[in-house]
Amino acid sequence: QVQLVESGGGSVQVGGSLRLSCAASGYTYSNYFMAWFRQAPGKEREVVAGIYPSGRVTSYANSVKGRFTISRDNAKNTLYLQMNSLKREDSAMYYCAGSPSAGTWSPTDFSYWGQGTQVTVSS
């Protein structure tokens, strides 16, 4: 049974940091493209960052470049998102997701999803 379990969300002030984690099980994690998405109320789900199976190639949304870092530990089947210099507009539910093949970083390309972890940034 495939499971993706996010953790690390919470409430933080503007300028603060959070580190999200996503523990994967039930599939060959090291073969999958992984990504973090987020969705704020009333908005569409958007990709935040993606990472190739090897971990050597990453991609970021323009809105988070230079502030967020995606990484993975294939030995621990875990995906991370280090979020620094958080802004109010980063507030959203954050989801990790997995895809078996490269494509665009569109939500429709991803077949495995976690339940999400809430990030709230306040001033």
Short mmCIF file of C-alpha atoms in Angstrom, two decimals:
data_model
loop_
_atom_site.label_atom_id
_atom_site.label_comp_id
_atom_site.label_asym_id
_atom_site.label_seq_id
_atom_site.Cartn_x
_atom_site.Cartn_y
_atom_site.Cartn_z
CA GLN A 1 0.00 0.00 0.00
CA VAL A 2 1.45 3.32 -1.10
CA GLN A 3 1.70 5.94 1.61
CA LEU A 4 3.09 9.46 1.62
CA VAL A 5 2.99 11.13 5.02
CA GLU A 6 3.92 14.78 5.35
CA SER A 7 5.01 16.45 8.56
CA GLY A 8 6.66 19.65 9.74
CA GLY A 9 3.99 22.18 8.95
CA GLY A 10 2.84 24.77 11.42
CA SER A 11 2.49 28.44 12.15
CA VAL A 12 5.43 30.78 11.72
CA GLN A 13 6.02 34.49 11.48
CA VAL A 14 7.06 36.29 8.32
CA GLY A 15 10.74 35.73 7.72
CA GLY A 16 10.79 32.47 9.63
CA SER A 17 11.68 28.97 8.50
CA LEU A 18 10.10 25.54 8.41
CA ARG A 19 11.29 22.16 7.21
CA LEU A 20 8.73 19.81 5.75
CA SER A 21 9.29 16.08 5.51
CA CYS A 22 7.48 13.41 3.53
CA ALA A 23 7.93 9.75 4.42
CA ALA A 24 7.19 7.39 1.54
CA SER A 25 6.41 3.69 1.64
CA GLY A 26 4.83 0.97 -0.47
CA TYR A 27 6.70 1.65 -3.71
CA THR A 28 10.21 2.01 -5.07
CA TYR A 29 10.75 5.55 -3.88
CA SER A 30 14.21 5.92 -5.40
CA ASN A 31 12.79 5.43 -8.91
CA TYR A 32 10.23 8.20 -8.62
CA PHE A 33 10.22 11.87 -9.44
CA MET A 34 9.03 13.71 -6.36
CA ALA A 35 7.59 17.14 -5.85
CA TRP A 36 6.03 19.50 -3.37
CA PHE A 37 2.79 21.20 -4.28
CA ARG A 38 0.71 23.69 -2.38
CA GLN A 39 -2.84 24.87 -2.45
CA ALA A 40 -4.27 27.93 -0.77
CA PRO A 41 -8.02 28.40 -0.25
CA GLY A 42 -9.73 29.37 -3.46
CA LYS A 43 -6.62 28.78 -5.55
CA GLU A 44 -5.44 25.99 -7.79
CA ARG A 45 -2.85 23.50 -6.65
CA GLU A 46 0.59 24.62 -7.83
CA VAL A 47 4.00 23.05 -7.92
CA VAL A 48 6.53 24.47 -5.48
CA ALA A 49 9.56 22.34 -6.23
CA GLY A 50 10.45 19.07 -7.90
CA ILE A 51 13.37 16.67 -7.78
CA TYR A 52 14.58 13.87 -10.02
CA PRO A 53 15.01 10.32 -8.68
CA SER A 54 18.77 10.75 -8.32
CA GLY A 55 18.35 13.98 -6.40
CA ARG A 56 20.82 15.74 -8.70
CA VAL A 57 18.25 17.75 -10.64
CA THR A 58 15.78 20.10 -9.04
CA SER A 59 13.24 22.63 -10.24
CA TYR A 60 11.54 25.50 -8.43
CA ALA A 61 8.64 27.80 -8.93
CA ASN A 62 9.83 31.35 -9.49
CA SER A 63 8.02 32.48 -6.38
CA VAL A 64 10.20 30.32 -4.10
CA LYS A 65 13.58 30.34 -5.87
CA GLY A 66 16.36 31.25 -3.50
CA ARG A 67 14.18 30.67 -0.44
CA PHE A 68 13.13 27.01 -0.64
CA THR A 69 15.29 23.93 -1.08
CA ILE A 70 14.00 20.51 -2.04
CA SER A 71 16.04 17.42 -1.24
CA ARG A 72 15.62 13.71 -0.83
CA ASP A 73 17.19 10.85 1.04
CA ASN A 74 16.66 7.69 -0.98
CA ALA A 75 18.08 5.53 1.81
CA LYS A 76 15.37 6.82 4.14
CA ASN A 77 12.61 7.10 1.53
CA THR A 78 12.09 10.68 2.62
CA LEU A 79 11.54 13.94 0.80
CA TYR A 80 12.28 17.33 2.35
CA LEU A 81 11.44 20.96 1.74
CA GLN A 82 13.46 23.56 3.59
CA MET A 83 11.55 26.83 3.56
CA ASN A 84 13.34 30.01 4.57
CA SER A 85 12.35 33.69 4.51
CA LEU A 86 8.71 32.71 4.57
CA LYS A 87 6.13 35.18 3.33
CA ARG A 88 2.44 35.44 4.05
CA GLU A 89 1.70 34.32 0.51
CA ASP A 90 3.44 31.00 1.26
CA SER A 91 0.52 30.07 3.52
CA ALA A 92 -1.16 26.96 2.09
CA MET A 93 -1.63 23.25 2.45
CA TYR A 94 1.55 21.57 1.27
CA TYR A 95 1.48 18.18 -0.39
CA CYS A 96 4.21 15.82 -1.46
CA ALA A 97 3.63 13.74 -4.56
CA GLY A 98 5.36 11.07 -6.62
CA SER A 99 5.47 10.31 -10.31
CA PRO A 100 7.07 7.32 -12.05
CA SER A 101 8.05 9.27 -15.15
CA ALA A 102 9.38 12.63 -16.17
CA GLY A 103 7.03 15.08 -17.70
CA THR A 104 5.90 18.48 -16.69
CA TRP A 105 5.58 19.28 -13.02
CA SER A 106 1.82 19.27 -13.40
CA PRO A 107 -0.36 17.75 -10.68
CA THR A 108 -1.91 15.50 -13.31
CA ASP A 109 1.48 13.84 -13.85
CA PHE A 110 1.59 12.63 -10.25
CA SER A 111 -0.14 9.46 -9.15
CA TYR A 112 0.84 9.30 -5.48
CA TRP A 113 -0.17 12.00 -3.00
CA GLY A 114 0.10 12.65 0.69
CA GLN A 115 -2.65 14.08 2.85
CA GLY A 116 -0.97 17.44 3.22
CA THR A 117 0.48 19.57 6.00
CA GLN A 118 -0.66 23.11 6.72
CA VAL A 119 1.75 26.03 6.65
CA THR A 120 0.54 29.36 8.01
CA VAL A 121 2.71 32.45 7.84
CA SER A 122 1.60 35.51 9.76
CA SER A 123 3.00 38.94 10.42
#
